mmCIF file of C-alpha atoms in Angstrom:
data_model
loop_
_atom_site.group_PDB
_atom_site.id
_atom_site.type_symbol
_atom_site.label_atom_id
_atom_site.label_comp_id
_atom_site.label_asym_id
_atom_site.label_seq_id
_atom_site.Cartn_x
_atom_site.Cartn_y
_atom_site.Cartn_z
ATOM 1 C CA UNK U 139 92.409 55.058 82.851
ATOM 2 C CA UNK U 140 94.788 52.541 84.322
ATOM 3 C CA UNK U 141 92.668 50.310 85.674
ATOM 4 C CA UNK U 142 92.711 47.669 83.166
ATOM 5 C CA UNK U 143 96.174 45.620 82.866
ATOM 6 C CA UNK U 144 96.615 43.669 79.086
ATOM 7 C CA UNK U 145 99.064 41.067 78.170
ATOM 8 C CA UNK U 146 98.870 38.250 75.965
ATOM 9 C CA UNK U 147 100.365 39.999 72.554
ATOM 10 C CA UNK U 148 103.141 39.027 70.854
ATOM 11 C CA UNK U 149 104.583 38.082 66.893
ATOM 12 C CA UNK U 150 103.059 34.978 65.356
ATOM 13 C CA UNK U 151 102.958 34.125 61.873
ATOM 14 C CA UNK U 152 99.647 34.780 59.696
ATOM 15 C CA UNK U 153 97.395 31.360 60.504
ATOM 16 C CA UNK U 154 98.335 31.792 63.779
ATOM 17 C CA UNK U 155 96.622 32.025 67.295
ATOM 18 C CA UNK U 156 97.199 34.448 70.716
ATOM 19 C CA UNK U 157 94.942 34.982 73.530
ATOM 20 C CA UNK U 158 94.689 38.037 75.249
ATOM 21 C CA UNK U 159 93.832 38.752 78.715
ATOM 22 C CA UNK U 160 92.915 42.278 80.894
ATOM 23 C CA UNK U 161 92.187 42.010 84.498
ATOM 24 C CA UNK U 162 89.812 43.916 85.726
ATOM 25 C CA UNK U 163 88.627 45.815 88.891
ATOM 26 C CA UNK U 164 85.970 43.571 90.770
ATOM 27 C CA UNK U 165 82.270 44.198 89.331
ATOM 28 C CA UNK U 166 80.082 46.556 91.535
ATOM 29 C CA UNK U 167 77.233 46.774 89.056
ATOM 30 C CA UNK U 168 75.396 43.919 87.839
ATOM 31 C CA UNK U 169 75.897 44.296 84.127
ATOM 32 C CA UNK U 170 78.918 45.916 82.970
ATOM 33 C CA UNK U 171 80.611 46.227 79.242
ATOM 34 C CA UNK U 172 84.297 44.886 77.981
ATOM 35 C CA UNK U 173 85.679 45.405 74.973
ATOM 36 C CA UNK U 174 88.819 45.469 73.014
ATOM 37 C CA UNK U 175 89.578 47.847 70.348
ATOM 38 C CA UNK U 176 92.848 48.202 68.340
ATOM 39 C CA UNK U 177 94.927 50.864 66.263
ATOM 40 C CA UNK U 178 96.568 49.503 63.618
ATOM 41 C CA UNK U 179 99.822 51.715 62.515
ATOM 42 C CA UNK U 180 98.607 55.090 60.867
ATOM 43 C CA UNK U 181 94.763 54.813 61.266
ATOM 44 C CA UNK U 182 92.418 55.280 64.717
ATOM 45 C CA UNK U 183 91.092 53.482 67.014
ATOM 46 C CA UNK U 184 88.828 51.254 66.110
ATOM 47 C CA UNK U 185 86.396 48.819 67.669
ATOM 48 C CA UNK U 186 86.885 44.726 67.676
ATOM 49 C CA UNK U 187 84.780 43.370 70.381
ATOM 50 C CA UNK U 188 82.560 43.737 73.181
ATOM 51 C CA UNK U 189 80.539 41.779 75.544
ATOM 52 C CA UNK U 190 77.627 42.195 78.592
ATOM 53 C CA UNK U 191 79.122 40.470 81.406
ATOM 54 C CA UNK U 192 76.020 39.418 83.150
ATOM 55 C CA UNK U 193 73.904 38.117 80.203
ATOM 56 C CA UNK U 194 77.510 36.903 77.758
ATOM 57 C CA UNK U 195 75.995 39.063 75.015
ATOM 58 C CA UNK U 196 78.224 39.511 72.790
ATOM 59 C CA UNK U 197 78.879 41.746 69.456
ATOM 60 C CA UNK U 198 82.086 41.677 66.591
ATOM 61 C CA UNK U 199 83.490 43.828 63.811
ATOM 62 C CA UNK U 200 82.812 42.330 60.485
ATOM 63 C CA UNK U 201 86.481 42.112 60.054
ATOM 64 C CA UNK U 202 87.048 39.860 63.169
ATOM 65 C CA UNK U 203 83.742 37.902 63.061
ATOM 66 C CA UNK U 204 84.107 33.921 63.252
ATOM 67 C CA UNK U 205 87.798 34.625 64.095
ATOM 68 C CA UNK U 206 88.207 36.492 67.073
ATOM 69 C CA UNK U 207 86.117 35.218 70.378
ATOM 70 C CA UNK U 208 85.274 37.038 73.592
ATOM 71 C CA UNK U 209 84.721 35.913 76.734
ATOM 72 C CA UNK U 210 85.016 36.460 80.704
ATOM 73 C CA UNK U 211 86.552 34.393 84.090
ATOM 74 C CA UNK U 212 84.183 36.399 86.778
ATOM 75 C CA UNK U 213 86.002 34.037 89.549
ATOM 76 C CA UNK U 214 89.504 35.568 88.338
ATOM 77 C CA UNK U 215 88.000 39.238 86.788
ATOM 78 C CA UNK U 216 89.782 38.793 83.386
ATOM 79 C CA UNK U 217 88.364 39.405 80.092
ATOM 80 C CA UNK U 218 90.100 37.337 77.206
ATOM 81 C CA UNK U 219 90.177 37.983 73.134
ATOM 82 C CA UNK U 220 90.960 34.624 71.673
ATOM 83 C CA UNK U 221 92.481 35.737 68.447
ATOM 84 C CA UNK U 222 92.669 32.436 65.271
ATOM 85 C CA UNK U 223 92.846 32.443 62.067
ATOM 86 C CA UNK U 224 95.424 35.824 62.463
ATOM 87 C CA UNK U 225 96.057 37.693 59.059
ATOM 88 C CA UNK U 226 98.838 40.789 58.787
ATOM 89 C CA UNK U 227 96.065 42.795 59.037
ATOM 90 C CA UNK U 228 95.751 42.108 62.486
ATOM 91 C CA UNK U 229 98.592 43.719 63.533
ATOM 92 C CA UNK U 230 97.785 46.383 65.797
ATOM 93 C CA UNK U 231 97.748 47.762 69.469
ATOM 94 C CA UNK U 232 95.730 45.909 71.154
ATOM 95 C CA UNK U 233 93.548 47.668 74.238
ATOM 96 C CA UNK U 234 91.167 46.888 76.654
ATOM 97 C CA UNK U 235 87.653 48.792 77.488
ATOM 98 C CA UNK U 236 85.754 48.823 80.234
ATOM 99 C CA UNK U 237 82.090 50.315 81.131
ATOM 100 C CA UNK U 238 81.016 49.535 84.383
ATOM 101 C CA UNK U 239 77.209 49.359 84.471
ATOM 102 C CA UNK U 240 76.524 49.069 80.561
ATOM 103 C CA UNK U 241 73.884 47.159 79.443
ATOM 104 C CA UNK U 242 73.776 47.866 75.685
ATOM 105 C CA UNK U 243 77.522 48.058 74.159
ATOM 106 C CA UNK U 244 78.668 50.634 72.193
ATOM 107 C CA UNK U 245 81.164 50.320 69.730
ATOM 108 C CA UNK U 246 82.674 53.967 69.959
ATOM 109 C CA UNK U 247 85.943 54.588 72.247
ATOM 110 C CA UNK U 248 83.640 57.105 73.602
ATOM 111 C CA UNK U 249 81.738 54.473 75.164
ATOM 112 C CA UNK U 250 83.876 53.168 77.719
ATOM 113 C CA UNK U 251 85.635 55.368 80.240
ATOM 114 C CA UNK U 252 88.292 52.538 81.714
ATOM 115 C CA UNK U 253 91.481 52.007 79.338
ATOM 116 C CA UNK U 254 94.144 49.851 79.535
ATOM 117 C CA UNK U 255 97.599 50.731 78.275
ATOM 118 C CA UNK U 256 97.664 48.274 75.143
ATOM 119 C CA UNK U 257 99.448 45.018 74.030
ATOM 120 C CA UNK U 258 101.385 44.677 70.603
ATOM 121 C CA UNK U 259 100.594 42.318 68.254
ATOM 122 C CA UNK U 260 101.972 41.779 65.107
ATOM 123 C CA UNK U 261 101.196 39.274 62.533
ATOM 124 C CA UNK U 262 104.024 38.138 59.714
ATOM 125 C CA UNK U 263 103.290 36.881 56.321
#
């Protein structure tokens, strides 16, 4: 843990956009997993999305699908979560994931050992 830095969060209204970044420790391995996951106010931590670095794969929870976009900067080691379309829903503690050398991307917080320490966003009606 500690090793992944967030910002990017915020308050927007619902309709609303916000990108989040998390910079990352240089790649050693050639494929590696990102992800971000979020816990919403009274319920766990649950998964929103997660890419491959070396081949872009990519994979979304149903509730964030054609919403929410990953994607990478190798040249700066950043990992960004383009968040549209945001609904009150949304609002949640945002947090970064990291799995150095995964090829296949789980979706559990078990499957990533690197953490960062969350970003806030809340979304008003």
């Amino acid at each position: 843990q500690g090793l992944l830095t967030e910002s990017g969060g915020g308050s927007v209204k619902a309709g609303g956009s916000l990108r989040l970044s998390c910079i990352h420790p240089a790649f050693t391995e050639d494929s590696n997993c990102m992800g971000w996951f979020r816990q919403r106010p009274g319920r766990e931590r649950e998964f929103v999305a997660a890419m491959e670095t070396e081949r872009d794969y990519t994979e979304y929870a149903d509730a964030v699908k054609g919403r929410f976009a990953i994607s990478q900067d190798l040249a700066k080691n950043t990992v960004y979560l383009q968040m549209n379309s945001l609904k009150p829903e949304d609002t949640a503690i945002y947090y970064c994931a990291g799995d150095p050398g995964g090829w296949i991307c789980g979706t559990l917080t078990r499957d990533f050992a690197q953490w960062g320490q969350g970003t806030q966003v809340t979304v008003s009606s």
